Tab-separated table of C-alpha atoms in Angstrom:
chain	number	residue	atom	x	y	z
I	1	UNK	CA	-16.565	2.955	-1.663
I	2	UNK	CA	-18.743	3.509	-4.756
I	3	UNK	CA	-16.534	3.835	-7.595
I	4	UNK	CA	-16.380	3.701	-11.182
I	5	UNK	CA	-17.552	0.519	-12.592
I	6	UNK	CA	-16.089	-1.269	-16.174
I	7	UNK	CA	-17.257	-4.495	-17.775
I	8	UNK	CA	-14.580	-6.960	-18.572
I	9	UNK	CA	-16.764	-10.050	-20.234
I	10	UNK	CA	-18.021	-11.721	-17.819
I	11	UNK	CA	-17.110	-9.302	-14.580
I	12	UNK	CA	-18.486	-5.898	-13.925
I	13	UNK	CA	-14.972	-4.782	-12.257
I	14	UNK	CA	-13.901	-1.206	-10.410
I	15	UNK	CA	-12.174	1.322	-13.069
I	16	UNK	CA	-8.331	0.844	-12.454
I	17	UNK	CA	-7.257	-2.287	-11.717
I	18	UNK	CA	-3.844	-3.387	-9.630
I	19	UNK	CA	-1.022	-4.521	-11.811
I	20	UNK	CA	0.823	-6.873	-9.764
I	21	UNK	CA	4.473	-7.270	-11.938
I	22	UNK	CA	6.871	-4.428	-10.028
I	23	UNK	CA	5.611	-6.456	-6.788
I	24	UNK	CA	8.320	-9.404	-8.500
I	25	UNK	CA	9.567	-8.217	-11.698
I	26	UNK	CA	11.526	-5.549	-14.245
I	27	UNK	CA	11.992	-2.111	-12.029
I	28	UNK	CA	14.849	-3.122	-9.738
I	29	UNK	CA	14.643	-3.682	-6.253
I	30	UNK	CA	10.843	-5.156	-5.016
I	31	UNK	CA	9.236	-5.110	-1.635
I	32	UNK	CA	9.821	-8.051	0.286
I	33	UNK	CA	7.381	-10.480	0.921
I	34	UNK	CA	5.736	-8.760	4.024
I	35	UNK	CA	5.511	-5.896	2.672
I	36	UNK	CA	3.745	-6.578	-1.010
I	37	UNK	CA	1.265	-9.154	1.090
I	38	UNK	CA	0.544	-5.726	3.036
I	39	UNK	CA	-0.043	-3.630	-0.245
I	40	UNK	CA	-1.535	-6.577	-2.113
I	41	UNK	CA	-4.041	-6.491	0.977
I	42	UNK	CA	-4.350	-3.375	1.196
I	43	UNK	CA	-5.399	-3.019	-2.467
I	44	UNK	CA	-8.404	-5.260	-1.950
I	45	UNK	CA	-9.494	-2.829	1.135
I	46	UNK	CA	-9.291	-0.072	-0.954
I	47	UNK	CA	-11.632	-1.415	-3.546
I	48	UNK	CA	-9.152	-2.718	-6.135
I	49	UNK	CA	-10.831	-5.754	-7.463
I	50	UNK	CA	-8.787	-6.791	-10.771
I	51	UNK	CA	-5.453	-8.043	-9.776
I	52	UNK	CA	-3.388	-8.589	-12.988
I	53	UNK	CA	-0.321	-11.298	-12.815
I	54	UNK	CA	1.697	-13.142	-15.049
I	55	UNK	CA	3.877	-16.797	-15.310
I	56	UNK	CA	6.343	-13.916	-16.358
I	57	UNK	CA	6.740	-11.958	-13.332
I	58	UNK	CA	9.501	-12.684	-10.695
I	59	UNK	CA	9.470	-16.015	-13.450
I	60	UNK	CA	6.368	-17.467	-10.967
I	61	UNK	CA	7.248	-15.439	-8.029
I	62	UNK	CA	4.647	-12.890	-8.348
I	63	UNK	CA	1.915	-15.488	-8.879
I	64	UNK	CA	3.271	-17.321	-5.515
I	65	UNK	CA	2.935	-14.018	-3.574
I	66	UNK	CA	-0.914	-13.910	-4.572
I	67	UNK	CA	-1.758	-16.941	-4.240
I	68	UNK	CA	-0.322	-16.919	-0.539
I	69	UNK	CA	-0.861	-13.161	0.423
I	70	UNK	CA	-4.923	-13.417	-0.492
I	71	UNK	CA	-5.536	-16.830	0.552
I	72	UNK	CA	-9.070	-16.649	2.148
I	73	UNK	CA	-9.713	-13.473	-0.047
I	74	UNK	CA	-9.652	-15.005	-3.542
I	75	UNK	CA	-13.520	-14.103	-3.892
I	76	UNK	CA	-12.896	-10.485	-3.459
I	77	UNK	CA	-11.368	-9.783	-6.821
I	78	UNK	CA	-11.312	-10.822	-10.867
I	79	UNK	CA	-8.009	-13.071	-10.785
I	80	UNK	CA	-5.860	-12.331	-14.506
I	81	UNK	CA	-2.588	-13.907	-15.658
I	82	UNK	CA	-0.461	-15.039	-18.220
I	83	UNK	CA	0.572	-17.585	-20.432
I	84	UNK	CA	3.037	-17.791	-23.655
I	85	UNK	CA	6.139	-15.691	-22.147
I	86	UNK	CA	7.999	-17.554	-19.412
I	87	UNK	CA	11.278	-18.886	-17.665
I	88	UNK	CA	12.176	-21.968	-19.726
I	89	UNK	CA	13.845	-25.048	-18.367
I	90	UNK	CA	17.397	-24.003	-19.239
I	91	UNK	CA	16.367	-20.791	-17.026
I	92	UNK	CA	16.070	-18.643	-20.265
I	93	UNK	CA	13.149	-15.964	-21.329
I	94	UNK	CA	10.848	-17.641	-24.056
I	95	UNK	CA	8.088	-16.951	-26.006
I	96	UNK	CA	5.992	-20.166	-26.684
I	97	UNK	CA	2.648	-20.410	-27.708
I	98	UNK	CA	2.316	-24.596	-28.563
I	99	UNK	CA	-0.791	-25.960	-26.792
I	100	UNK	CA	0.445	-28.159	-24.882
I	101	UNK	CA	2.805	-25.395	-23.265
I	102	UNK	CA	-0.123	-23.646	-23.226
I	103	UNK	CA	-1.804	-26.313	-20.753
I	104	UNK	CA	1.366	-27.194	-19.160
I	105	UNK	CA	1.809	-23.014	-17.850
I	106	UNK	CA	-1.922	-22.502	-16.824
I	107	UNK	CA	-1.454	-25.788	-14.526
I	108	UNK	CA	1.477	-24.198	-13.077
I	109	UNK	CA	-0.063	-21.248	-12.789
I	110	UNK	CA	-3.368	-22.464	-10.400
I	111	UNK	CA	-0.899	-24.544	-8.259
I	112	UNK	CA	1.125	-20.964	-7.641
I	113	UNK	CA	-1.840	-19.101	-7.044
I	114	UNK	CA	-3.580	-21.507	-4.938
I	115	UNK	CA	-6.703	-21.686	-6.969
I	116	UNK	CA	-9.054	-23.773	-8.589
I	117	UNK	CA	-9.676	-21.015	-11.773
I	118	UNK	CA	-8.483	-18.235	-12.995
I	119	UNK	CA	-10.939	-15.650	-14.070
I	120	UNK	CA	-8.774	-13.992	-16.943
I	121	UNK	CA	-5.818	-15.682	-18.801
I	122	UNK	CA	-4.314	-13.976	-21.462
I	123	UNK	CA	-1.852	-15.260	-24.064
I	124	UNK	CA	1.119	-12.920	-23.270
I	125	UNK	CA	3.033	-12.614	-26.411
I	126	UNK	CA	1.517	-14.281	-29.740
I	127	UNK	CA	4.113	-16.760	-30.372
I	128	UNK	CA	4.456	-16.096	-34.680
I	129	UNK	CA	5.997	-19.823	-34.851
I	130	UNK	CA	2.605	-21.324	-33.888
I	131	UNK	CA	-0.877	-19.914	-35.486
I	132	UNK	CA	-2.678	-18.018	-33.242
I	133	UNK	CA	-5.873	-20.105	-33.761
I	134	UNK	CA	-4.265	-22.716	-32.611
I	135	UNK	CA	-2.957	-21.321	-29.242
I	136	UNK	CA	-6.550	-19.781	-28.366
I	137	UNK	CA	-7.983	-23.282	-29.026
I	138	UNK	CA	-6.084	-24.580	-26.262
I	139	UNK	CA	-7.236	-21.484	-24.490
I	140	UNK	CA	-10.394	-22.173	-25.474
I	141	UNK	CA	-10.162	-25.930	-24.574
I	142	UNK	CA	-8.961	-24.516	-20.837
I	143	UNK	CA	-12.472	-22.400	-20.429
I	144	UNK	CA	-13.838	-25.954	-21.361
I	145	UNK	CA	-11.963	-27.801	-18.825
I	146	UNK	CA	-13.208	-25.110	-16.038
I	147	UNK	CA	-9.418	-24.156	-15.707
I	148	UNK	CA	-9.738	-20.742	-16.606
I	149	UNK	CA	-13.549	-18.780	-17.326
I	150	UNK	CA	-12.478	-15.806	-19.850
I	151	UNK	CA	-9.146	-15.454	-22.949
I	152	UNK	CA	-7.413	-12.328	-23.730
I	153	UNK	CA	-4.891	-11.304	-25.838
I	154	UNK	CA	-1.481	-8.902	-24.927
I	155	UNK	CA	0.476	-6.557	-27.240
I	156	UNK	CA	-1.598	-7.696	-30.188
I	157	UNK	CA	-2.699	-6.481	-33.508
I	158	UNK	CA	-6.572	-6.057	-34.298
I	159	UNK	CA	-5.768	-8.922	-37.200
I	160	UNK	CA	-4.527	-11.048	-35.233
I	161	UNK	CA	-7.654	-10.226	-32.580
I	162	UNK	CA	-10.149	-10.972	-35.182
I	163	UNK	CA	-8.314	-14.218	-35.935
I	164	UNK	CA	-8.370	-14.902	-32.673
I	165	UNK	CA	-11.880	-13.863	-31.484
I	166	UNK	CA	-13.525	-16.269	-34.188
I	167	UNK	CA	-12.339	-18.983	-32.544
I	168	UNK	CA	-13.715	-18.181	-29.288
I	169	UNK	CA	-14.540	-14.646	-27.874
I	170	UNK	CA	-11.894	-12.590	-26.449
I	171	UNK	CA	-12.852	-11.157	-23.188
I	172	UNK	CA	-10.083	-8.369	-23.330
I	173	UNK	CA	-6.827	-6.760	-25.058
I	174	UNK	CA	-4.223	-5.847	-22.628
I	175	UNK	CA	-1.897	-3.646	-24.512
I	176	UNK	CA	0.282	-0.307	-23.914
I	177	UNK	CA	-1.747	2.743	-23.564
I	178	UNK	CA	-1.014	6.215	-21.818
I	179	UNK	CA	-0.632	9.999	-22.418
I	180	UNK	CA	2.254	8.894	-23.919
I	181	UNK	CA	2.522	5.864	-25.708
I	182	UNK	CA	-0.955	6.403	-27.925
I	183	UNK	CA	-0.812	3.308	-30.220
I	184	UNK	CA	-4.193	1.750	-29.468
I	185	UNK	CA	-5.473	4.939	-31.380
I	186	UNK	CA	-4.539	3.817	-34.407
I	187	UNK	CA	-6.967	0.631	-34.941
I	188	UNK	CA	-7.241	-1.243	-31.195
I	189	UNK	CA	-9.317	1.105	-29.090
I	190	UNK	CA	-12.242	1.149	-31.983
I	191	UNK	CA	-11.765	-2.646	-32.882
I	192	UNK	CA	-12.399	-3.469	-29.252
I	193	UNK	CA	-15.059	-0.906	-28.727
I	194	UNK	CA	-17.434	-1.966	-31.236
I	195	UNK	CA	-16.546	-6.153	-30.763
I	196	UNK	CA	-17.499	-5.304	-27.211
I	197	UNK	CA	-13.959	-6.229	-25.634
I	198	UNK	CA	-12.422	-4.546	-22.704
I	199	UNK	CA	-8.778	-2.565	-23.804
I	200	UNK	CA	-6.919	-2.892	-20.485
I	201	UNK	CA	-4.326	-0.430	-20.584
I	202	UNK	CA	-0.419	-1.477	-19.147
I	203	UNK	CA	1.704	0.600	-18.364
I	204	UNK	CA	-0.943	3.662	-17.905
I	205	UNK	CA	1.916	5.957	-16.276
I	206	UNK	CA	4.635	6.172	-18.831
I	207	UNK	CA	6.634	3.352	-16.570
I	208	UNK	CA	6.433	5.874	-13.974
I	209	UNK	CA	7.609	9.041	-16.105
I	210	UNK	CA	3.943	10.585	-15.545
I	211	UNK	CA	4.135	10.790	-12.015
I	212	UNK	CA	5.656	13.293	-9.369
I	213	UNK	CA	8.747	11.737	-9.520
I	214	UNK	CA	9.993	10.737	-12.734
I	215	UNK	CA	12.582	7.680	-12.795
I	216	UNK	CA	16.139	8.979	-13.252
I	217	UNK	CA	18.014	6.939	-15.879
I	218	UNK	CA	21.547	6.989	-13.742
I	219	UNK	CA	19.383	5.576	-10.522
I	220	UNK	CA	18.723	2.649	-12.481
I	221	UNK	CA	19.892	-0.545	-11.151
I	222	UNK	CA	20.820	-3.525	-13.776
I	223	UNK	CA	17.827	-5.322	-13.428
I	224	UNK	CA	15.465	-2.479	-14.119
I	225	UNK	CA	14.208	-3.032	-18.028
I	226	UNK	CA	13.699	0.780	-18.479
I	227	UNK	CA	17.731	1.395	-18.987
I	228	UNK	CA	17.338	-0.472	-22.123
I	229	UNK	CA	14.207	1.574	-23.477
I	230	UNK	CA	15.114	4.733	-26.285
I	231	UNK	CA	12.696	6.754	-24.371
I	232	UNK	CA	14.785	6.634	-20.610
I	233	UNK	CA	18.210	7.057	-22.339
I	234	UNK	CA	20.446	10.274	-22.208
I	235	UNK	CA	19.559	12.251	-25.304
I	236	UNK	CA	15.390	11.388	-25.417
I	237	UNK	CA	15.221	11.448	-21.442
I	238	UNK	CA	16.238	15.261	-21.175
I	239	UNK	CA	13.903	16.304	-23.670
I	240	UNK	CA	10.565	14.062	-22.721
I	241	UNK	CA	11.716	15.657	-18.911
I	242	UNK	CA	10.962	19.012	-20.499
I	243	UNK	CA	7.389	17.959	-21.755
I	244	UNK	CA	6.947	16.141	-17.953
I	245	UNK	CA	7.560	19.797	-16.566
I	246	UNK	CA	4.757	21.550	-18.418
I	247	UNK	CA	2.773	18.293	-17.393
I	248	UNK	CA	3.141	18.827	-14.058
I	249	UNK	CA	2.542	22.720	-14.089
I	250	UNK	CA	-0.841	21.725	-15.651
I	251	UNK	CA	-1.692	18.907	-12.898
I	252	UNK	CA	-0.797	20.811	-9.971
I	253	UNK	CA	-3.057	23.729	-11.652
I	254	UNK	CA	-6.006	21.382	-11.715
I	255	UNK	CA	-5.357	20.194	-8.283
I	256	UNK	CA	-4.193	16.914	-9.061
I	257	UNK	CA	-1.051	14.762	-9.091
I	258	UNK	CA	0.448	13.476	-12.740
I	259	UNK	CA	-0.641	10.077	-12.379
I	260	UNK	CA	-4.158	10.873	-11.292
I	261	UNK	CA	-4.148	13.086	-14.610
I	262	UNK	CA	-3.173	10.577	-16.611
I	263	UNK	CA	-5.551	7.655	-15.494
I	264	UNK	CA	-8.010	9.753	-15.278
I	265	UNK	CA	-7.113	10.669	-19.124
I	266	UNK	CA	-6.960	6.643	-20.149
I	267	UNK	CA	-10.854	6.612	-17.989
I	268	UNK	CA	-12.018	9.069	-20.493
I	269	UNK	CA	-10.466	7.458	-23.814
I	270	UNK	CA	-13.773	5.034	-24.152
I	271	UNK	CA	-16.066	3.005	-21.286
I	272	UNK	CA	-13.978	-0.205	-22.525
I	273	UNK	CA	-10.625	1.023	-20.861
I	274	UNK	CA	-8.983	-0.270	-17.598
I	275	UNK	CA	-5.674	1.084	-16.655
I	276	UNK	CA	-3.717	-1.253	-14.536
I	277	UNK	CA	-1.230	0.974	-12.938
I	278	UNK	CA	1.303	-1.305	-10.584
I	279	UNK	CA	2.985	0.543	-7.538
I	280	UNK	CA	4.945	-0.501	-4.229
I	281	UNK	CA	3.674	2.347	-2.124
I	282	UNK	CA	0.695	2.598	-0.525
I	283	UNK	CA	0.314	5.606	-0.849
I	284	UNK	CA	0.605	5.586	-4.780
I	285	UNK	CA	-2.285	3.278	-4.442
I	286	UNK	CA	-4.318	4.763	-2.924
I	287	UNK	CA	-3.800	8.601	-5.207
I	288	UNK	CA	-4.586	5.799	-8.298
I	289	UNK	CA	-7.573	4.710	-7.073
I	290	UNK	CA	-8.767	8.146	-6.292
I	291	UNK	CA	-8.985	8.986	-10.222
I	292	UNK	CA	-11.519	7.560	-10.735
I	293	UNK	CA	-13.502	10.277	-9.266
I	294	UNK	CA	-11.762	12.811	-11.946
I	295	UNK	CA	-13.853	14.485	-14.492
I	296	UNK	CA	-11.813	15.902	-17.470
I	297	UNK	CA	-13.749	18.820	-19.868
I	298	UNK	CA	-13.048	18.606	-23.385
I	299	UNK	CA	-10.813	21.630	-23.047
I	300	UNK	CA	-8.717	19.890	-20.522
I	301	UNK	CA	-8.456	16.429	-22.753
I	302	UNK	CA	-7.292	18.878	-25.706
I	303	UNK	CA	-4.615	20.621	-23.434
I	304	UNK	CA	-3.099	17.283	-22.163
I	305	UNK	CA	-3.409	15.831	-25.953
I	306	UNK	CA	-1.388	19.249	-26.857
I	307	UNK	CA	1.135	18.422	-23.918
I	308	UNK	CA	2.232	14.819	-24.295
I	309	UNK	CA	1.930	12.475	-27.471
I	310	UNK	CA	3.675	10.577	-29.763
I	311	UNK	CA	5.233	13.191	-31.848
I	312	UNK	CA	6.009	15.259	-28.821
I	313	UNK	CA	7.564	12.378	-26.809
I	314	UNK	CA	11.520	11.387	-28.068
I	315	UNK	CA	12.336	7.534	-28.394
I	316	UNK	CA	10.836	4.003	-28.831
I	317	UNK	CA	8.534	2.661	-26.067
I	318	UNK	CA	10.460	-1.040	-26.541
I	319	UNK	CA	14.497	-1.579	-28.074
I	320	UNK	CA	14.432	-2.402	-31.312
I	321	UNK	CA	15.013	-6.289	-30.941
I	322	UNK	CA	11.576	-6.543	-28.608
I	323	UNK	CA	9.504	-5.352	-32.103
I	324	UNK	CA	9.865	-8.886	-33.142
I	325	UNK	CA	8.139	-10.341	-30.889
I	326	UNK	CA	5.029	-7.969	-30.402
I	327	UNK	CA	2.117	-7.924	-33.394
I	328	UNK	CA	0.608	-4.397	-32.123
I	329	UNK	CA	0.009	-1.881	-34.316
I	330	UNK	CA	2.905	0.871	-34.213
I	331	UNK	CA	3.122	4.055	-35.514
């Protein structure tokens, strides 16, 4: 399959890339392991070639499941993952961005995902006790050792990028970005467009709110970290499923499903962008691939703009708490 090609530093890489976390991690029950080795295979038949990971996810369980579902294919695809944000000793969440944590989480990391390098590793949360020069010189010491060959940066600010990116060049910025959740407007999709850095978009379909079938707040099961966001809760969740209504009466008119609509709405935000959606159906997979092959008019990027954004949209994309430990720009 021909499809839409993106650079990501060193990588020329397929348009949407695979996020790999609901495999594992955050959105309640998971596929077990048959099944996400099947998708995660899959994926790579498809033409999905940037599989995104993290020390977070499943706390190491995610990376396990690559490293042993795609053993024998690791030289089909761009490998990313995480560092920074991780399952502690005592079993607790942590942010932690000290060097020699640093070092300590990328080792883990190769021996999980049975490789020798990893071809992206981003610092997952900026840890504000430690300056962020000096956790991208350990990153930087890493690309050095041959451990990892490219840096990036998650849920940053373009400050803190620049700070970053003169100690060594930052290869991408993974932060939020969809129809919905438009910070990167407000500084991060220029900044990385004219420093020549790939914006890799999370989260591309609202957490799953712009697709056919919108995650209902009372399904949610205890694990699932949506119940705790402003935008899934009682009051803000009836009114944004208003908005997804007229969003889907304007997808369905154009022949498409929501979530094609909306990656194919990230695809047109700059040449620098890579959504990541994550799914456990094949199906979904495959429909996320295929928008790449969408082409949007002006007049249809002004009626989506005029459909879904942050002033239309009710609620916080995070609890307030989880502001204190991101640096990205907010509106």
């Amino acid at each position: 399959m021909n499809a839409l090609q993106r650079t990501l530093g060193l990588f020329q890489v397929n348009a949407i890339g695979l996020g790999c976390m609901s495999l594992s991690h955050a959105y309640g029950t998971t596929p077990n392991k048959d099944a996400a080795s099947h998708l995660l295979n899959h994926a790579l038949d498809v033409g999905y070639n940037l599989l995104d990971t993290a020390a977070l996810y499943g706390f190491g369980a995610n990376e396990e499941l690559l490293g042993s579902a795609l053993k024998g294919r690791r030289h089909q695809f761009v490998l990313a993952s995480k560092c920074g944000l991780f399952r502690n000793a005592d079993g607790v969440r942590e942010i932690n961005g000290r060097p020699d944590v640093i070092k300590k989480t990328c080792e883990d990391s190769l021996r999980r995902l049975n490789t020798e390098v990893i071809d992206l590793y981003y610092l997952h949360r900026w840890d504000k006790n430690v300056p962020i020069e000096d956790s991208v010189g350990a990153l930087s010491d890493l690309v050095q050792e041959g451990k990892i060959r490219s840096i990036g940066l998650s849920e940053v600010s373009v400050d803190t990028l620049k700070k970053a990116h003169n100690v060594h060049p930052v290869t991408a910025v993974q932060n939020e970005f969809s129809l919905w959740t438009r910070n990167p407007h407000i500084a991060m999709l220029e900044a990385c467009r004219t420093m020549g850095i790939a914006l890799v978009a999370f989260s591309p379909v609202g957490r799953g709110f712009l697709t056919d079938k919108p995650p209902i707040p009372s399904d949610f099961e205890a694990s699932d970290i949506r119940g705790k966001m402003p935008r899934f809760q009682t009051d803000n969740h009836s009114h944004n499923l208003q908005i997804a209504e007229r969003f889907s009466d304007f997808a369905k008119s154009q022949g498409h499903t929501r979530a094609q609509l909306a990656l194919a709405w990230l695809l047109h935000q700059g040449e620098h962008v890579i959504p990541i959606p994550g799914t456990t159906s094949i199906n979904h997979l495959e429909e996320n691939f295929a928008a790449t092959d969408i082409a949007l008019s002006s007049e249809q990027l002004q009626h989506l703009d005029s459909l879904i954004s942050e002033q239309i949209i009710k609620g916080k994309r995070y609890p307030e708490p989880v502001y204190a430990e991101i640096d990205s720009e907010e509106f």
